[in-house]
Coordinates of C-alpha atoms and ligand atoms in Angstrom, one line a residue:
Chain R
M1 CA -118.1 -39.9 321.0
P2 CA -121.2 -38.4 319.4
T3 CA -123.9 -40.7 317.9
K4 CA -123.4 -41.0 314.1
I5 CA -126.4 -43.1 313.2
Q6 CA -129.5 -43.8 315.2
I7 CA -131.8 -46.6 314.2
Q8 CA -135.1 -46.5 316.0
N9 CA -138.0 -49.0 315.9
L10 CA -137.1 -50.0 312.4
R11 CA -139.4 -52.4 310.6
K12 CA -139.0 -53.6 307.1
V13 CA -141.7 -55.6 305.2
Y14 CA -141.0 -56.5 301.6
D15 CA -144.2 -56.4 299.7
T16 CA -143.8 -59.0 296.9
P17 CA -146.6 -60.1 294.6
E18 CA -146.4 -63.6 296.2
R19 CA -146.4 -62.6 299.8
K20 CA -145.2 -60.1 302.3
V21 CA -141.7 -60.9 303.8
H22 CA -141.2 -59.5 307.3
A23 CA -137.4 -58.9 307.1
L24 CA -136.8 -56.6 310.1
E25 CA -138.7 -56.0 313.3
N26 CA -138.1 -53.4 316.0
V27 CA -134.4 -52.8 315.3
N28 CA -132.7 -50.2 317.6
I29 CA -129.1 -49.4 317.4
D30 CA -127.1 -46.2 318.2
I31 CA -123.9 -46.2 316.2
Q32 CA -121.1 -44.0 317.5
D33 CA -119.0 -41.8 315.2
G34 CA -115.9 -43.7 314.3
E35 CA -117.2 -47.0 315.5
F36 CA -116.6 -50.3 313.8
I37 CA -119.8 -52.3 314.1
C38 CA -120.4 -55.8 312.9
L39 CA -123.7 -57.4 312.0
V40 CA -123.9 -61.2 312.3
G41 CA -126.7 -63.7 312.1
L42 CA -128.0 -66.6 310.2
S43 CA -128.8 -66.4 306.5
G44 CA -132.0 -64.5 305.9
C45 CA -132.1 -62.6 309.1
G46 CA -132.1 -59.2 307.4
K47 CA -128.4 -58.1 307.6
T48 CA -128.3 -57.1 304.0
T49 CA -131.7 -55.5 304.3
L50 CA -130.5 -53.2 307.1
L51 CA -127.3 -52.3 305.2
N52 CA -129.4 -51.5 302.1
I53 CA -131.7 -49.3 304.2
L54 CA -128.6 -47.4 305.5
A55 CA -127.3 -47.2 301.9
G56 CA -130.6 -45.8 300.7
F57 CA -131.3 -48.6 298.3
V58 CA -134.4 -49.9 300.2
E59 CA -137.3 -48.0 301.7
I60 CA -138.2 -48.1 305.3
T61 CA -141.6 -49.6 306.2
H62 CA -141.8 -48.1 309.7
G63 CA -139.4 -46.4 312.1
D64 CA -136.7 -43.9 311.8
V65 CA -133.0 -43.7 310.9
Y66 CA -131.1 -40.5 311.9
M67 CA -127.8 -39.5 310.6
D68 CA -126.1 -36.9 312.8
G69 CA -129.5 -36.3 314.4
K70 CA -131.3 -35.6 311.1
P71 CA -133.5 -38.0 309.2
I72 CA -131.3 -39.9 306.8
T73 CA -131.3 -38.8 303.2
E74 CA -130.3 -40.8 300.2
D75 CA -127.3 -38.8 299.2
Y76 CA -125.2 -38.6 302.3
D77 CA -121.6 -39.6 301.8
K78 CA -121.3 -43.3 302.2
G79 CA -118.9 -45.8 300.6
V80 CA -120.4 -49.2 299.9
V81 CA -118.4 -52.4 299.4
F82 CA -120.7 -55.1 297.9
Q83 CA -120.5 -58.8 298.4
E84 CA -120.3 -59.4 294.7
Y85 CA -117.7 -57.9 292.5
A86 CA -119.1 -54.5 291.7
L87 CA -116.2 -52.8 290.0
F88 CA -116.9 -51.3 286.6
P89 CA -115.2 -53.7 284.1
W90 CA -114.8 -50.8 281.6
L91 CA -112.7 -48.7 283.9
T92 CA -109.1 -49.5 285.0
A93 CA -108.4 -50.0 288.7
V94 CA -107.4 -46.3 289.2
Q95 CA -110.4 -45.1 287.1
N96 CA -112.7 -47.1 289.3
V97 CA -111.2 -45.5 292.4
E98 CA -111.6 -42.1 290.8
Y99 CA -115.3 -42.6 290.0
G100 CA -116.8 -41.2 293.2
M101 CA -114.5 -38.2 293.1
K102 CA -115.5 -37.6 289.5
I103 CA -119.1 -37.4 290.6
R104 CA -118.0 -34.8 293.1
N105 CA -116.2 -32.8 290.4
V106 CA -112.8 -33.1 291.9
P107 CA -110.3 -31.9 289.3
P108 CA -108.6 -34.7 287.3
D109 CA -105.0 -34.3 288.6
E110 CA -106.2 -34.1 292.2
R111 CA -108.4 -37.1 291.9
K112 CA -105.8 -39.2 290.1
R113 CA -103.4 -38.3 293.0
I114 CA -105.9 -39.3 295.7
A115 CA -106.9 -42.4 293.8
M116 CA -103.2 -43.5 293.7
E117 CA -102.9 -42.8 297.4
F118 CA -105.8 -45.1 298.2
L119 CA -104.4 -47.8 295.8
R120 CA -101.2 -47.5 297.7
L121 CA -103.1 -48.0 300.9
V122 CA -104.5 -51.3 299.6
R123 CA -101.1 -52.1 298.2
L124 CA -102.2 -52.1 294.5
E125 CA -100.5 -49.0 293.1
E126 CA -98.6 -51.1 290.6
F127 CA -101.8 -52.5 289.2
A128 CA -103.5 -49.1 288.8
D129 CA -103.7 -49.3 285.0
L130 CA -105.1 -52.8 284.8
F131 CA -108.8 -53.6 284.0
P132 CA -110.6 -55.5 286.8
H133 CA -110.8 -58.7 284.8
S134 CA -107.1 -59.1 284.9
L135 CA -107.0 -58.8 288.7
S136 CA -107.5 -61.6 291.1
G137 CA -110.6 -61.8 293.3
G138 CA -108.8 -60.5 296.4
M139 CA -107.3 -57.6 294.4
R140 CA -110.6 -56.7 293.0
Q141 CA -112.1 -56.4 296.5
R142 CA -109.1 -54.3 297.5
V143 CA -109.8 -52.0 294.7
A144 CA -113.5 -51.9 295.7
V145 CA -112.4 -50.9 299.2
A146 CA -110.2 -48.2 297.8
R147 CA -113.1 -47.0 295.6
A148 CA -115.5 -46.9 298.6
L149 CA -112.9 -44.9 300.6
A150 CA -111.5 -42.5 298.1
F151 CA -114.1 -39.8 298.1
D152 CA -113.8 -39.6 301.9
P153 CA -117.3 -40.8 302.9
Q154 CA -118.4 -40.4 306.5
V155 CA -119.7 -44.0 306.7
L156 CA -118.4 -47.2 305.2
L157 CA -121.0 -49.9 304.6
M158 CA -119.5 -53.4 303.8
D159 CA -121.7 -56.4 303.0
E160 CA -119.7 -59.6 303.5
P161 CA -117.0 -58.0 301.4
F162 CA -114.5 -60.8 301.7
G163 CA -117.0 -63.6 301.9
A164 CA -116.0 -65.1 298.6
L165 CA -112.3 -65.1 299.2
D166 CA -110.0 -67.8 300.5
A167 CA -109.1 -67.8 304.2
Q168 CA -105.6 -66.4 303.7
T169 CA -106.6 -63.5 301.5
R170 CA -109.5 -62.8 303.8
E171 CA -107.2 -62.5 306.8
E172 CA -104.9 -60.2 304.9
L173 CA -107.8 -58.0 304.0
Q174 CA -109.2 -58.0 307.5
D175 CA -105.8 -56.7 308.7
L176 CA -105.9 -54.1 306.0
T177 CA -109.5 -53.1 306.9
V178 CA -108.5 -52.6 310.6
D179 CA -105.5 -50.7 309.4
V180 CA -107.5 -48.4 307.1
W181 CA -110.2 -47.9 309.8
Q182 CA -107.6 -46.9 312.4
K183 CA -106.0 -44.5 309.9
T184 CA -109.2 -42.9 308.6
K185 CA -111.5 -43.1 311.7
K186 CA -114.6 -43.8 309.6
T187 CA -117.8 -45.2 310.9
V188 CA -117.9 -48.8 309.6
I189 CA -120.9 -51.1 309.4
Y190 CA -119.7 -54.5 308.5
V191 CA -121.9 -57.5 307.7
T192 CA -120.5 -60.9 308.0
H193 CA -121.6 -64.4 308.9
N194 CA -118.0 -65.3 310.0
L195 CA -118.0 -65.0 313.7
A196 CA -114.2 -64.9 314.0
E197 CA -114.2 -62.0 311.6
A198 CA -116.8 -60.2 313.6
V199 CA -114.9 -60.5 316.8
F200 CA -111.6 -59.7 315.2
L201 CA -112.9 -56.5 313.6
G202 CA -115.7 -55.0 315.6
N203 CA -116.0 -52.6 318.6
R204 CA -119.4 -54.1 318.9
V205 CA -121.1 -57.1 317.4
V206 CA -124.9 -57.0 316.7
V207 CA -126.4 -60.5 316.8
F208 CA -129.5 -60.9 314.7
I209 CA -132.0 -63.8 314.8
P210 CA -134.4 -64.5 311.9
N211 CA -138.2 -64.6 311.3
P212 CA -138.6 -61.7 311.6
G213 CA -135.1 -60.4 311.6
R214 CA -134.4 -58.7 315.0
I215 CA -131.6 -58.0 317.4
R216 CA -130.9 -60.7 320.0
E217 CA -128.0 -58.9 321.7
I218 CA -125.4 -56.3 321.1
L219 CA -121.9 -57.3 322.5
T220 CA -119.1 -54.9 323.2
I221 CA -115.7 -56.3 322.2
D222 CA -113.0 -54.5 324.0
F223 CA -110.0 -56.6 323.3
P224 CA -107.0 -54.5 322.6
R225 CA -105.8 -54.3 319.0
P226 CA -104.0 -56.0 317.2
R227 CA -106.2 -58.8 318.3
D228 CA -105.1 -62.4 318.7
A229 CA -107.7 -64.7 317.1
L230 CA -106.3 -67.7 319.0
A231 CA -106.5 -66.1 322.5
P232 CA -108.9 -68.0 324.8
E233 CA -111.1 -65.0 325.6
F234 CA -111.4 -64.4 321.8
I235 CA -112.6 -67.9 321.2
K236 CA -114.9 -67.8 324.2
T237 CA -116.6 -64.7 322.8
Q238 CA -117.0 -66.4 319.5
R239 CA -118.6 -69.4 321.2
R240 CA -121.0 -67.1 323.0
I241 CA -122.1 -65.4 319.9
N242 CA -122.6 -68.8 318.3
E243 CA -124.9 -69.8 321.1
L244 CA -126.8 -66.5 320.8
I245 CA -127.3 -67.1 317.1
R246 CA -128.4 -70.7 317.4
D247 CA -130.5 -71.3 320.5
W248 CA -132.9 -68.5 320.6
K249 CA -136.1 -70.5 321.1
Chain A
M1 CA -76.5 -87.3 287.5
A2 CA -77.9 -84.2 286.0
E3 CA -76.8 -80.9 287.5
A4 CA -79.4 -79.2 289.6
Q5 CA -81.1 -76.5 287.6
A6 CA -79.9 -73.0 288.5
G7 CA -83.5 -71.8 288.2
P8 CA -85.1 -70.0 285.2
P9 CA -83.2 -67.3 283.3
P10 CA -83.4 -63.7 284.5
L11 CA -86.8 -62.1 283.8
N12 CA -87.2 -58.8 282.2
L13 CA -90.8 -57.7 282.5
D14 CA -90.2 -54.5 280.7
A15 CA -89.1 -56.2 277.5
P16 CA -91.2 -55.3 274.5
H17 CA -94.1 -57.6 273.6
K18 CA -93.1 -60.4 271.3
T19 CA -95.3 -60.9 268.3
P20 CA -96.4 -64.5 268.5
Y21 CA -94.9 -66.8 266.0
V22 CA -97.4 -67.8 263.3
S23 CA -96.4 -70.9 261.3
I24 CA -97.1 -71.2 257.6
W25 CA -99.7 -73.8 258.3
M26 CA -101.5 -71.3 260.6
R27 CA -101.6 -68.8 257.9
I28 CA -102.9 -71.2 255.3
R29 CA -105.4 -72.8 257.5
P30 CA -108.3 -70.4 256.8
V31 CA -107.7 -70.8 253.1
Y32 CA -107.6 -74.5 252.7
P33 CA -111.4 -75.1 253.0
F34 CA -111.8 -72.8 250.1
L35 CA -109.2 -74.7 248.1
L36 CA -111.0 -77.9 248.8
V37 CA -114.4 -76.5 247.8
I38 CA -112.9 -75.1 244.6
F39 CA -111.4 -78.5 243.9
I40 CA -114.8 -80.2 244.3
W41 CA -116.4 -77.5 242.2
Q42 CA -113.9 -78.2 239.4
I43 CA -114.7 -81.9 239.4
T44 CA -118.4 -81.2 239.4
A45 CA -118.0 -78.7 236.5
W46 CA -116.0 -81.3 234.6
F47 CA -118.7 -83.9 235.0
L48 CA -121.5 -81.5 234.1
H49 CA -119.7 -79.8 231.3
D50 CA -121.4 -81.8 228.5
L51 CA -124.8 -81.4 230.1
M52 CA -124.7 -77.7 231.2
G53 CA -121.8 -76.1 229.5
D54 CA -121.2 -72.6 230.8
L55 CA -124.2 -72.8 233.1
F56 CA -121.9 -74.5 235.5
P57 CA -118.7 -72.7 234.7
Y58 CA -115.2 -73.9 235.6
F59 CA -113.6 -71.9 238.4
G60 CA -111.2 -70.4 235.9
S61 CA -114.1 -69.0 233.8
I62 CA -115.5 -67.4 236.9
L63 CA -112.2 -65.8 237.6
F64 CA -111.8 -64.7 234.0
R65 CA -115.4 -63.2 234.1
G66 CA -114.4 -61.3 237.2
W67 CA -111.3 -60.0 235.3
E68 CA -113.3 -59.1 232.3
L69 CA -115.9 -57.3 234.4
I70 CA -113.2 -55.1 235.8
T71 CA -111.0 -54.6 232.7
G72 CA -113.4 -55.2 229.9
P73 CA -113.9 -51.5 228.8
L74 CA -110.2 -50.9 229.1
V75 CA -109.2 -53.9 227.0
K76 CA -111.8 -53.0 224.3
A77 CA -110.5 -49.4 224.2
M78 CA -107.0 -50.7 223.7
G79 CA -108.2 -52.6 220.6
V80 CA -107.4 -56.0 222.0
D81 CA -109.9 -58.8 221.3
V82 CA -111.8 -59.4 224.5
D83 CA -111.9 -63.1 223.8
T84 CA -108.1 -63.5 224.1
G85 CA -106.8 -65.0 227.3
F86 CA -106.1 -63.5 230.6
L87 CA -102.3 -63.5 230.2
T88 CA -102.4 -61.9 226.7
Q89 CA -104.7 -59.1 228.1
L90 CA -102.6 -58.6 231.2
Y91 CA -99.4 -58.4 229.0
A92 CA -101.1 -56.0 226.7
I93 CA -102.2 -53.7 229.5
I94 CA -98.9 -53.6 231.2
F95 CA -96.5 -53.5 228.3
K96 CA -98.3 -52.5 225.1
N97 CA -100.6 -49.9 226.5
P98 CA -101.3 -47.1 224.0
L99 CA -103.5 -45.2 226.5
G100 CA -102.4 -42.6 229.1
F101 CA -102.8 -43.1 232.8
I102 CA -105.8 -40.9 233.1
D103 CA -107.5 -42.6 230.1
Q104 CA -106.8 -46.0 231.7
L105 CA -108.4 -44.9 234.9
K106 CA -111.4 -43.6 233.0
Y107 CA -111.9 -46.9 231.2
L108 CA -111.3 -48.9 234.4
S109 CA -114.0 -46.8 236.0
D110 CA -116.4 -47.9 233.3
S111 CA -116.2 -51.4 234.7
P112 CA -119.8 -52.6 235.4
L113 CA -118.7 -54.6 238.4
L114 CA -117.3 -51.5 240.0
W115 CA -120.6 -49.7 239.6
H116 CA -122.6 -52.6 241.0
T117 CA -120.3 -52.9 243.9
L118 CA -120.1 -49.1 244.6
S119 CA -123.9 -48.7 244.6
T120 CA -124.3 -51.6 247.0
A121 CA -121.4 -50.3 249.0
W122 CA -122.9 -47.0 249.8
R123 CA -126.6 -48.0 250.0
L124 CA -126.0 -50.8 252.5
P125 CA -123.8 -49.2 255.1
F126 CA -125.9 -46.1 254.8
S127 CA -129.1 -48.0 255.6
F128 CA -127.3 -49.8 258.3
M129 CA -126.2 -46.6 259.9
I130 CA -129.7 -45.2 259.9
A131 CA -130.9 -48.4 261.4
S132 CA -128.2 -48.3 264.1
V133 CA -128.9 -44.7 265.1
I134 CA -132.7 -45.3 265.3
G135 CA -132.3 -48.8 266.7
V136 CA -130.0 -47.8 269.5
T137 CA -132.1 -44.7 270.3
V138 CA -135.4 -46.7 270.4
G139 CA -133.8 -49.6 272.3
I140 CA -132.5 -47.2 275.0
M141 CA -135.9 -45.5 275.2
M142 CA -137.5 -48.9 275.7
G143 CA -134.9 -49.8 278.3
R144 CA -135.2 -46.6 280.3
F145 CA -138.9 -45.5 280.1
A146 CA -141.7 -47.9 281.0
F147 CA -144.0 -46.0 278.6
W148 CA -141.9 -46.6 275.5
E149 CA -141.2 -50.1 276.6
G150 CA -144.9 -50.8 276.8
F151 CA -145.4 -49.1 273.4
F152 CA -142.6 -50.6 271.4
V153 CA -142.1 -54.1 272.8
P154 CA -145.4 -55.6 271.5
L155 CA -145.0 -53.8 268.2
L156 CA -141.5 -54.9 267.6
S157 CA -142.1 -58.4 268.7
V158 CA -144.7 -58.9 266.0
L159 CA -142.7 -57.1 263.4
L160 CA -139.4 -58.9 264.1
P161 CA -140.2 -62.3 262.7
I162 CA -141.6 -60.9 259.4
P163 CA -138.9 -61.4 256.6
A164 CA -138.1 -58.0 255.2
L165 CA -138.5 -59.3 251.7
A166 CA -142.3 -59.5 252.4
W167 CA -142.4 -55.7 252.8
T168 CA -140.6 -55.0 249.5
P169 CA -143.5 -55.1 247.1
I170 CA -145.6 -52.8 249.3
A171 CA -142.6 -50.5 249.7
V172 CA -142.2 -50.4 246.0
I173 CA -145.8 -49.4 245.5
W174 CA -145.6 -46.8 248.2
F175 CA -142.2 -45.3 247.6
G176 CA -141.6 -46.2 244.0
N177 CA -138.7 -47.9 242.3
G178 CA -135.3 -46.7 243.3
D179 CA -132.7 -46.3 246.0
Q180 CA -135.1 -44.8 248.6
T181 CA -137.2 -48.0 248.7
V182 CA -134.1 -50.2 249.0
I183 CA -132.7 -48.0 251.8
L184 CA -136.0 -48.0 253.6
V185 CA -136.6 -51.7 253.5
T186 CA -133.0 -52.4 254.5
A187 CA -132.9 -50.0 257.3
F188 CA -136.3 -51.1 258.6
A189 CA -135.2 -54.8 258.6
S190 CA -132.0 -54.0 260.4
F191 CA -133.5 -51.6 262.9
L192 CA -135.7 -54.2 264.5
P193 CA -133.1 -56.6 266.0
I194 CA -130.9 -53.7 267.0
A195 CA -133.7 -52.1 269.0
M196 CA -134.6 -55.4 270.6
A197 CA -131.0 -56.2 271.5
V198 CA -130.2 -52.8 273.0
W199 CA -133.4 -53.0 275.0
T200 CA -132.4 -56.4 276.4
G201 CA -128.9 -55.0 277.1
V202 CA -130.1 -52.0 279.0
K203 CA -132.7 -54.1 281.0
T204 CA -130.3 -56.9 281.9
I205 CA -127.4 -54.8 283.0
N206 CA -125.8 -56.0 286.3
P207 CA -127.9 -54.1 289.0
V208 CA -124.9 -54.0 291.3
W209 CA -123.1 -51.6 289.0
I210 CA -126.1 -49.3 289.2
R211 CA -126.1 -49.5 292.9
A212 CA -122.4 -48.9 293.1
A213 CA -122.8 -45.7 291.1
Q214 CA -125.9 -44.7 293.2
S215 CA -124.0 -45.2 296.4
M216 CA -121.5 -42.7 295.2
N217 CA -124.4 -40.3 294.6
A218 CA -124.3 -40.3 290.8
D219 CA -127.4 -38.8 289.3
K220 CA -129.6 -40.6 286.8
M221 CA -128.1 -39.0 283.7
T222 CA -124.5 -39.8 284.9
I223 CA -125.5 -43.3 285.7
F224 CA -126.9 -43.7 282.3
R225 CA -123.8 -42.2 280.6
T226 CA -121.1 -43.9 282.7
V227 CA -122.7 -47.2 283.7
V228 CA -125.7 -48.2 281.5
L229 CA -124.1 -47.4 278.2
P230 CA -120.8 -49.1 278.7
G231 CA -122.4 -51.9 280.6
S232 CA -124.8 -52.7 277.8
L233 CA -122.2 -52.3 275.1
P234 CA -121.8 -56.1 274.6
M235 CA -125.5 -56.4 273.8
I236 CA -125.5 -53.2 271.7
L237 CA -122.7 -54.6 269.6
S238 CA -124.2 -58.0 269.2
G239 CA -127.5 -56.4 268.3
M240 CA -125.7 -54.3 265.6
R241 CA -124.1 -57.5 264.3
I242 CA -127.4 -59.2 263.9
G243 CA -128.7 -55.9 262.4
L244 CA -125.9 -55.9 259.9
A245 CA -126.7 -59.5 258.9
R246 CA -130.3 -58.6 258.4
A247 CA -129.4 -55.6 256.5
W248 CA -127.5 -57.7 254.0
R249 CA -130.3 -60.2 253.5
A250 CA -133.0 -57.4 253.2
G251 CA -130.7 -55.3 251.0
V252 CA -130.1 -58.1 248.6
G253 CA -133.8 -58.8 248.3
A254 CA -134.9 -55.2 248.0
E255 CA -132.3 -54.4 245.3
A256 CA -133.6 -57.1 243.1
F257 CA -137.2 -56.1 243.3
A258 CA -137.0 -52.3 243.5
G259 CA -136.2 -52.1 239.8
I260 CA -132.8 -50.4 240.2
R261 CA -130.1 -50.8 237.7
W262 CA -127.0 -50.8 239.8
G263 CA -126.3 -53.0 242.8
L264 CA -124.7 -56.4 243.1
S265 CA -127.9 -58.3 243.6
A266 CA -129.7 -56.3 241.0
G267 CA -126.9 -57.4 238.7
I268 CA -127.3 -61.0 239.8
F269 CA -131.0 -61.0 238.9
D270 CA -130.3 -59.3 235.6
A271 CA -127.7 -61.8 234.8
Q272 CA -130.2 -64.5 235.3
E273 CA -131.9 -63.5 232.1
Y274 CA -128.7 -63.9 230.2
L275 CA -127.9 -67.1 231.9
D276 CA -124.6 -65.5 232.9
T277 CA -123.8 -67.8 235.8
A278 CA -120.2 -66.7 235.9
F279 CA -121.2 -63.1 236.5
M280 CA -123.6 -64.3 239.3
M281 CA -120.8 -66.2 241.0
V282 CA -118.5 -63.1 240.8
A283 CA -121.1 -60.9 242.3
I284 CA -121.9 -63.4 245.0
A285 CA -118.2 -63.6 245.8
V286 CA -118.0 -59.8 246.0
L287 CA -121.0 -59.7 248.3
G288 CA -119.3 -62.2 250.6
I289 CA -116.0 -60.4 250.6
F290 CA -117.7 -57.1 251.1
G291 CA -119.7 -58.3 254.1
Y292 CA -116.7 -59.9 255.6
L293 CA -114.7 -56.7 255.3
L294 CA -117.5 -54.6 256.7
E295 CA -117.5 -56.8 259.7
K296 CA -113.7 -56.7 260.0
V297 CA -113.5 -53.0 259.6
L298 CA -116.5 -52.1 261.7
F299 CA -116.9 -54.5 264.5
Q300 CA -113.6 -56.1 265.3
P301 CA -111.7 -52.9 266.0
I302 CA -114.5 -51.6 268.2
E303 CA -114.7 -55.0 270.1
T304 CA -111.0 -55.4 270.7
R305 CA -110.8 -51.8 272.0
T306 CA -113.8 -52.2 274.3
I307 CA -115.6 -55.3 275.5
I308 CA -112.7 -57.7 274.8
K309 CA -110.2 -55.4 276.5
W310 CA -112.6 -55.1 279.5
G311 CA -113.1 -58.9 279.7
M312 CA -116.8 -58.5 279.1
M313 CA -116.6 -60.8 276.1
E314 CA -114.1 -63.5 275.4
E315 CA -112.3 -63.3 272.1
M316 CA -114.0 -65.6 269.7
G317 CA -112.3 -68.8 268.9
G318 CA -111.2 -69.8 265.4
Q319 CA -110.2 -67.3 262.8
D320 CA -113.1 -65.1 262.0
K321 CA -116.4 -64.0 263.3
K322 CA -119.0 -64.1 260.5
V323 CA -121.9 -61.7 260.3
Ligands
LIG401 N1 -135.8 -57.5 297.4 C1 -136.5 -58.4 298.2 N2 -137.7 -58.7 298.0 C2 -138.4 -59.5 298.8 N3 -137.8 -60.1 299.8 C3 -136.6 -59.8 300.1 C4 -135.8 -59.0 299.3 N4 -134.5 -58.9 299.8 C5 -134.5 -59.7 300.9 N5 -135.7 -60.2 301.1 C6 -136.1 -61.1 302.2 O1 -135.8 -60.5 303.4 C7 -135.2 -61.5 304.3 C8 -133.9 -61.0 304.7 O2 -133.0 -61.0 303.6 P1 -131.5 -60.4 303.7 O3 -131.0 -60.5 302.3 O4 -131.5 -59.1 304.4 O5 -130.8 -61.5 304.6 P2 -129.3 -61.6 305.1 O6 -129.3 -61.6 306.5 O7 -128.5 -60.6 304.3 O8 -129.0 -63.1 304.6 P3 -127.6 -63.7 304.0 O9 -126.7 -63.9 305.2 O10 -128.0 -64.9 303.4 O11 -127.0 -62.7 303.0 C9 -135.2 -62.8 303.6 O12 -136.3 -63.6 304.0 C10 -135.3 -62.4 302.1 O13 -136.1 -63.4 301.4
LIG402 MG1 -126.9 -60.8 302.8

């Protein structure tokens, strides 16, 4: 598989009036096309920062990020699912999903049809005409996933998308995410601090350690899918990641 | 032993919406405080009658004055004594009316109350509209461009606490007596809080919405149109609400001092010279009803169709939102 995203010698220092925050140091990752890669690590170790750099929200202090071999630009096609609820409250579920296609001038009929298709994918077609405030938390995140996918982005960036949800809903959405990923073959970069989730979802898991945020190790997870979260090897991998995160001094 | 329940009755989700049942008490509830106040008013008027006479009129006198202000010219034209009672006059108008329909309308349109109301009724919303257009524009400029923010915020912050009434004498000297002065003062007073609120709304919009739009490669103008505007609508509307309230206060003051003949508060200040308290009460009541309707007609429909529907503002409790 070709390399989709190359991160080289990346450093990020936030320059705030109070002090400089060294958020990322010497981060190197090659992300393959169609790969599902999970970023884990303690709070404050720069996971969101890295994702925001990839999304173009945050400037790079030093180093390079290449997309398909070319320096990354702000406006490549990426779908972002945020940790907070980021749906537009003034648009219905289906209008939210249509938004990205509207920006790309997809004709109305066409984009409505595609939006409905993606709502069906997240099993919400019956709720298409509801406004986000009358959807449950899990349903909102499903709409957010549909919105991030609908304009067919090359890369999907997800920042603890299901972190605020209860365990059952989260599991359901994890299954759904794997399902969508297998169907669409997108490159997914997924931030989480839930290790079971990382091992369940990722082809590889990137373990970060803080102060400054840097990579401790990158693990390849090659359990066949669908994965069994209770299998002994699964739990062993989880335990290993836990150790990597915690005793690094 | 009771039989086990067979479960709830079958459910039809496609059934038409039921209009909720509103009991008589629920309908009367917003009225009863008024009845109570009227009752206390009557007792007070009764106690004070010897002392103040018509200066503290009975409620009935106020109602009759209102009636007289509307039908006075018509009754006079019909040759009926204006000092006869309400029922006599009403009976005369309905059953013994020598005048044709057009003539009746003509005399009705001579009603002074009508003219006072009409002139307030166009001047005030007109000023408020000017204030809204300018206020929203300036507020958005402040929210979007650092230059205009730096320019307007200090100015508006100093101007905002100054009561509009304080400007009125200067405005009269500069712009003369007349509508233009009233409109300027009213619009100016109402523009300030609107601009400030819109500015706050644009600045405090949830940044994750902007990022979401950015991540889908929306350009600045599109983000403004499709995210910033709807996202700050709650603040824009609440600013306009405050603006309308300020327009009322300023308008009432300016009308009285700008030497104009027609206008509810101009009428009130005139009536002071004739000690016509009943007229004042009628005009005050019209001001109240008018403001209430303006709010109902203007804001409530917009709000229920937008921010309440979107869950961006809870429906206000109780019966009515007051300006
Ligand atoms: N906008 C910012 N300005 C200044 N410092 C920031 C900013 N965003 C993040 N930081 C700092 O960068 C470091 C990494 O933050 P980041 O949000 O990337 O962590 P994280 O790994 O996502 O943590 P969490 O798991 O809690 O979400 C932290 O020390 C944080 O204080
Ligand atoms: Mg984070």
